[in-house]
Amino acid sequence: MRIVVFASGGGSNFQALIDRFAGDDSEVDIVGLIASRPDAGAVQRAERANIPVFVAEATEEEAGLRGVLSGLQAELIVLAGYMRLIPGGIVREWWGRIVNVHPALLPAFGGKGMYGARVHRAVIESGARVTGVTVHFVDEAYDRGPIITQRPVPVLEGDAPGDVAARVLRVEHVLLPDVVAAIARGEVVLGEDGRVRWDPDPLDEDSFGSR
């Protein structure tokens, strides 16, 4: 499966995808990176891996994005820390083929402006003892699309946002590549009713998303 990754920051989730799918025998081929700014850390990671880079400043219009995706023959879009809203026309055209990773257990602590340290600070201030990671299909609103899978992460007494972030990120680096691989194998389907179906059920696989 040919995937294009969208990223805005340092790109550690992008690197996790690169590391997971390196090699000619992989079920996934990362064919491009779309970055929201030219100085994003993800850009350097793409260059080191010889992955084509496109800057969203030049491709953020719907037609421009569509042209890039078509030219790359993309089959799946993976948002890995991408801070912009995907244009509605792209979302509708790619329904069921855009996934995002979010550093909390949606629908809690999601929505516009809820990213990075803001999420983890809100979790701590709420008094929650458990946070986690959500991977979901993308719709036309921030963090609202059908949930594919989630994994819990503990919030410990005395945690600062950075402590929670580090713990959550370790799970993201495993769970996101696992989900992408499952989609590539045809194990995840978004039905016409908007419900996500797994075959086999990942809850039967103790190792899924937990390495």
mmCIF file of C-alpha atoms in Angstrom:
data_model
loop_
_atom_site.group_PDB
_atom_site.id
_atom_site.type_symbol
_atom_site.label_atom_id
_atom_site.label_comp_id
_atom_site.label_asym_id
_atom_site.label_seq_id
_atom_site.Cartn_x
_atom_site.Cartn_y
_atom_site.Cartn_z
ATOM 1 C CA MET A 1 0.000 0.000 0.000
ATOM 2 C CA ARG A 2 1.322 3.422 -1.010
ATOM 3 C CA ILE A 3 0.963 5.934 1.835
ATOM 4 C CA VAL A 4 1.571 9.662 2.120
ATOM 5 C CA VAL A 5 2.323 11.073 5.575
ATOM 6 C CA PHE A 6 1.301 14.576 6.670
ATOM 7 C CA ALA A 7 3.337 16.112 9.529
ATOM 8 C CA SER A 8 3.916 19.498 11.147
ATOM 9 C CA GLY A 9 6.524 18.963 13.859
ATOM 10 C CA GLY A 10 9.568 16.930 14.738
ATOM 11 C CA GLY A 11 8.229 13.859 13.021
ATOM 12 C CA SER A 12 8.909 11.142 15.588
ATOM 13 C CA ASN A 13 5.754 9.271 14.527
ATOM 14 C CA PHE A 14 6.852 9.686 10.922
ATOM 15 C CA GLN A 15 10.199 8.151 11.887
ATOM 16 C CA ALA A 16 8.395 5.250 13.561
ATOM 17 C CA LEU A 17 6.612 4.607 10.255
ATOM 18 C CA ILE A 18 9.887 4.821 8.318
ATOM 19 C CA ASP A 19 11.560 2.364 10.699
ATOM 20 C CA ARG A 20 8.636 -0.065 10.647
ATOM 21 C CA PHE A 21 8.237 -0.178 6.877
ATOM 22 C CA ALA A 22 11.827 -0.079 5.701
ATOM 23 C CA GLY A 23 12.749 -2.865 3.308
ATOM 24 C CA ASP A 24 11.531 -4.132 -0.025
ATOM 25 C CA ASP A 25 9.346 -6.834 1.530
ATOM 26 C CA SER A 26 7.201 -4.407 3.550
ATOM 27 C CA GLU A 27 3.445 -4.282 3.017
ATOM 28 C CA VAL A 28 3.647 -0.464 3.069
ATOM 29 C CA ASP A 29 5.567 1.970 0.853
ATOM 30 C CA ILE A 30 5.930 5.558 2.137
ATOM 31 C CA VAL A 31 5.848 7.511 -1.115
ATOM 32 C CA GLY A 32 5.806 11.076 0.164
ATOM 33 C CA LEU A 33 5.720 13.548 3.056
ATOM 34 C CA ILE A 34 3.530 16.642 3.086
ATOM 35 C CA ALA A 35 4.844 19.048 5.727
ATOM 36 C CA SER A 36 3.032 22.155 6.932
ATOM 37 C CA ARG A 37 6.297 24.141 7.016
ATOM 38 C CA PRO A 38 9.706 23.729 5.407
ATOM 39 C CA ASP A 39 11.607 23.738 8.725
ATOM 40 C CA ALA A 40 9.595 20.903 10.300
ATOM 41 C CA GLY A 41 11.827 18.207 11.733
ATOM 42 C CA ALA A 42 9.924 15.635 9.694
ATOM 43 C CA VAL A 43 11.400 17.156 6.523
ATOM 44 C CA GLN A 44 14.940 16.204 7.538
ATOM 45 C CA ARG A 45 13.778 12.700 8.401
ATOM 46 C CA ALA A 46 12.211 12.352 4.950
ATOM 47 C CA GLU A 47 15.345 13.616 3.214
ATOM 48 C CA ARG A 48 17.505 11.111 5.085
ATOM 49 C CA ALA A 49 15.150 8.321 3.972
ATOM 50 C CA ASN A 50 14.988 9.601 0.354
ATOM 51 C CA ILE A 51 11.248 10.233 0.630
ATOM 52 C CA PRO A 52 9.877 13.059 -1.572
ATOM 53 C CA VAL A 53 8.826 16.172 0.383
ATOM 54 C CA PHE A 54 6.061 18.640 -0.435
ATOM 55 C CA VAL A 55 5.436 21.759 1.672
ATOM 56 C CA ALA A 56 1.798 22.476 2.443
ATOM 57 C CA GLU A 57 2.331 26.217 1.936
ATOM 58 C CA ALA A 58 2.529 25.375 -1.757
ATOM 59 C CA THR A 59 -0.043 22.576 -1.796
ATOM 60 C CA GLU A 60 -2.591 23.531 0.869
ATOM 61 C CA GLU A 61 -5.307 24.406 -1.625
ATOM 62 C CA GLU A 62 -7.554 21.460 -2.267
ATOM 63 C CA ALA A 63 -6.617 21.168 -5.939
ATOM 64 C CA GLY A 64 -2.918 21.286 -5.092
ATOM 65 C CA LEU A 65 -3.185 18.534 -2.517
ATOM 66 C CA ARG A 66 -5.259 16.437 -4.869
ATOM 67 C CA GLY A 67 -2.619 16.841 -7.560
ATOM 68 C CA VAL A 68 0.203 15.754 -5.251
ATOM 69 C CA LEU A 69 -1.710 12.711 -4.006
ATOM 70 C CA SER A 70 -2.640 11.728 -7.548
ATOM 71 C CA GLY A 71 0.922 12.138 -8.768
ATOM 72 C CA LEU A 72 2.210 9.920 -5.978
ATOM 73 C CA GLN A 73 -0.503 7.319 -6.628
ATOM 74 C CA ALA A 74 -1.292 7.403 -2.919
ATOM 75 C CA GLU A 75 -3.697 4.876 -1.427
ATOM 76 C CA LEU A 76 -3.725 5.987 2.223
ATOM 77 C CA ILE A 77 -3.094 9.305 3.999
ATOM 78 C CA VAL A 78 -1.561 9.134 7.479
ATOM 79 C CA LEU A 79 -1.648 12.248 9.684
ATOM 80 C CA ALA A 80 1.286 12.056 12.086
ATOM 81 C CA GLY A 81 1.200 15.273 14.062
ATOM 82 C CA TYR A 82 -0.366 17.404 11.312
ATOM 83 C CA MET A 83 -1.866 20.612 12.731
ATOM 84 C CA ARG A 84 -4.004 21.738 9.807
ATOM 85 C CA LEU A 85 -7.522 20.702 8.931
ATOM 86 C CA ILE A 86 -7.673 18.620 5.760
ATOM 87 C CA PRO A 87 -9.927 20.300 3.129
ATOM 88 C CA GLY A 88 -13.454 18.919 3.108
ATOM 89 C CA GLY A 89 -13.312 17.846 -0.518
ATOM 90 C CA ILE A 90 -10.237 15.722 0.159
ATOM 91 C CA VAL A 91 -11.868 14.180 3.235
ATOM 92 C CA ARG A 92 -14.976 13.230 1.275
ATOM 93 C CA GLU A 93 -12.986 11.845 -1.656
ATOM 94 C CA TRP A 94 -10.682 9.886 0.653
ATOM 95 C CA TRP A 95 -13.324 8.781 3.175
ATOM 96 C CA GLY A 96 -12.032 5.730 5.015
ATOM 97 C CA ARG A 97 -8.519 6.276 3.674
ATOM 98 C CA ILE A 98 -7.222 9.015 6.014
ATOM 99 C CA VAL A 99 -6.053 8.102 9.521
ATOM 100 C CA ASN A 100 -4.855 10.254 12.396
ATOM 101 C CA VAL A 101 -3.151 9.577 15.711
ATOM 102 C CA HIS A 102 -4.206 11.635 18.745
ATOM 103 C CA PRO A 103 -2.428 11.693 22.143
ATOM 104 C CA ALA A 104 -5.500 11.095 24.312
ATOM 105 C CA LEU A 105 -8.530 8.829 24.571
ATOM 106 C CA LEU A 106 -11.055 10.492 22.265
ATOM 107 C CA PRO A 107 -13.655 11.883 22.471
ATOM 108 C CA ALA A 108 -12.099 13.340 25.623
ATOM 109 C CA PHE A 109 -9.380 15.979 25.231
ATOM 110 C CA GLY A 110 -9.802 16.448 21.498
ATOM 111 C CA GLY A 111 -10.935 19.133 19.104
ATOM 112 C CA LYS A 112 -9.547 22.363 17.716
ATOM 113 C CA GLY A 113 -6.492 23.590 19.596
ATOM 114 C CA MET A 114 -6.032 20.338 21.493
ATOM 115 C CA TYR A 115 -2.589 19.115 20.506
ATOM 116 C CA GLY A 116 0.805 18.457 22.063
ATOM 117 C CA ALA A 117 1.388 19.732 25.584
ATOM 118 C CA ARG A 118 -2.073 21.329 25.670
ATOM 119 C CA VAL A 119 -3.648 17.876 25.666
ATOM 120 C CA HIS A 120 -1.439 16.489 28.419
ATOM 121 C CA ARG A 121 -1.853 19.606 30.575
ATOM 122 C CA ALA A 122 -5.632 19.344 30.247
ATOM 123 C CA VAL A 123 -5.512 15.661 31.202
ATOM 124 C CA ILE A 124 -3.489 16.413 34.361
ATOM 125 C CA GLU A 125 -5.657 19.387 35.342
ATOM 126 C CA SER A 126 -8.790 17.254 34.972
ATOM 127 C CA GLY A 127 -7.528 14.795 37.566
ATOM 128 C CA ALA A 128 -7.757 11.881 35.156
ATOM 129 C CA ARG A 129 -5.663 8.878 36.162
ATOM 130 C CA VAL A 130 -5.670 7.339 32.680
ATOM 131 C CA THR A 131 -4.989 8.907 29.297
ATOM 132 C CA GLY A 132 -3.897 7.149 26.130
ATOM 133 C CA VAL A 133 -3.629 7.064 22.353
ATOM 134 C CA THR A 134 -6.381 7.026 19.732
ATOM 135 C CA VAL A 135 -6.019 6.172 16.053
ATOM 136 C CA HIS A 136 -9.081 7.128 14.034
ATOM 137 C CA PHE A 137 -10.360 7.745 10.552
ATOM 138 C CA VAL A 138 -10.575 11.429 9.684
ATOM 139 C CA ASP A 139 -13.746 13.364 8.953
ATOM 140 C CA GLU A 140 -14.289 17.100 8.434
ATOM 141 C CA ALA A 141 -13.788 18.108 12.091
ATOM 142 C CA TYR A 142 -10.763 17.874 14.364
ATOM 143 C CA ASP A 143 -10.497 14.538 16.220
ATOM 144 C CA ARG A 144 -14.066 13.435 15.534
ATOM 145 C CA GLY A 145 -13.881 10.601 12.980
ATOM 146 C CA PRO A 146 -14.611 6.908 13.605
ATOM 147 C CA ILE A 147 -12.231 5.385 16.142
ATOM 148 C CA ILE A 148 -10.097 2.502 14.869
ATOM 149 C CA THR A 149 -8.386 1.580 18.135
ATOM 150 C CA GLN A 150 -7.208 3.018 21.449
ATOM 151 C CA ARG A 151 -4.621 2.172 24.079
ATOM 152 C CA PRO A 152 -4.603 3.410 27.704
ATOM 153 C CA VAL A 153 -1.601 5.088 29.325
ATOM 154 C CA PRO A 154 -1.403 5.778 33.080
ATOM 155 C CA VAL A 155 -1.166 9.254 34.561
ATOM 156 C CA LEU A 156 0.995 9.092 37.676
ATOM 157 C CA GLU A 157 1.022 11.231 40.797
ATOM 158 C CA GLY A 158 3.244 14.262 40.282
ATOM 159 C CA ASP A 159 3.373 13.954 36.482
ATOM 160 C CA ALA A 160 4.172 17.061 34.456
ATOM 161 C CA PRO A 161 2.878 17.362 30.880
ATOM 162 C CA GLY A 162 6.267 16.250 29.574
ATOM 163 C CA ASP A 163 6.148 13.061 31.623
ATOM 164 C CA VAL A 164 2.751 12.136 30.223
ATOM 165 C CA ALA A 165 3.820 13.113 26.707
ATOM 166 C CA ALA A 166 6.843 10.808 26.792
ATOM 167 C CA ARG A 167 4.770 7.876 28.040
ATOM 168 C CA VAL A 168 2.050 8.471 25.439
ATOM 169 C CA LEU A 169 4.528 8.914 22.598
ATOM 170 C CA ARG A 170 6.082 5.511 23.210
ATOM 171 C CA VAL A 171 2.663 3.948 22.632
ATOM 172 C CA GLU A 172 1.991 6.111 19.552
ATOM 173 C CA HIS A 173 5.229 4.890 17.959
ATOM 174 C CA VAL A 174 3.945 1.307 18.093
ATOM 175 C CA LEU A 175 0.202 1.705 17.668
ATOM 176 C CA LEU A 176 0.189 3.938 14.579
ATOM 177 C CA PRO A 177 2.443 1.659 12.472
ATOM 178 C CA ASP A 178 0.462 -1.377 13.657
ATOM 179 C CA VAL A 179 -2.792 0.190 12.471
ATOM 180 C CA VAL A 180 -1.307 1.244 9.125
ATOM 181 C CA ALA A 181 -0.025 -2.298 8.590
ATOM 182 C CA ALA A 182 -3.439 -3.731 9.478
ATOM 183 C CA ILE A 183 -5.139 -1.438 6.963
ATOM 184 C CA ALA A 184 -2.612 -2.464 4.307
ATOM 185 C CA ARG A 185 -3.428 -6.130 4.986
ATOM 186 C CA GLY A 186 -7.147 -5.454 4.646
ATOM 187 C CA GLU A 187 -7.879 -6.229 8.291
ATOM 188 C CA VAL A 188 -9.581 -2.883 8.974
ATOM 189 C CA VAL A 189 -12.708 -1.814 7.121
ATOM 190 C CA LEU A 190 -14.820 1.311 7.517
ATOM 191 C CA GLY A 191 -18.351 0.241 6.691
ATOM 192 C CA GLU A 192 -20.985 2.292 4.884
ATOM 193 C CA ASP A 193 -22.635 2.774 8.278
ATOM 194 C CA GLY A 194 -19.510 4.568 9.538
ATOM 195 C CA ARG A 195 -18.533 1.747 11.898
ATOM 196 C CA VAL A 196 -15.026 0.301 11.971
ATOM 197 C CA ARG A 197 -14.726 -3.454 11.585
ATOM 198 C CA TRP A 198 -11.663 -5.576 12.321
ATOM 199 C CA ASP A 199 -10.871 -9.056 11.044
ATOM 200 C CA PRO A 200 -9.272 -10.514 13.077
ATOM 201 C CA ASP A 201 -10.206 -8.617 16.237
ATOM 202 C CA PRO A 202 -7.013 -6.952 17.609
ATOM 203 C CA LEU A 203 -8.233 -7.561 21.148
ATOM 204 C CA ASP A 204 -7.442 -11.211 20.494
ATOM 205 C CA GLU A 205 -3.823 -10.311 19.694
ATOM 206 C CA ASP A 206 -1.921 -9.585 22.910
ATOM 207 C CA SER A 207 1.024 -8.059 21.048
ATOM 208 C CA PHE A 208 -0.958 -5.578 18.931
ATOM 209 C CA GLY A 209 0.110 -2.023 19.722
ATOM 210 C CA SER A 210 1.999 -3.062 22.860
ATOM 211 C CA ARG A 211 5.555 -3.776 21.768
#
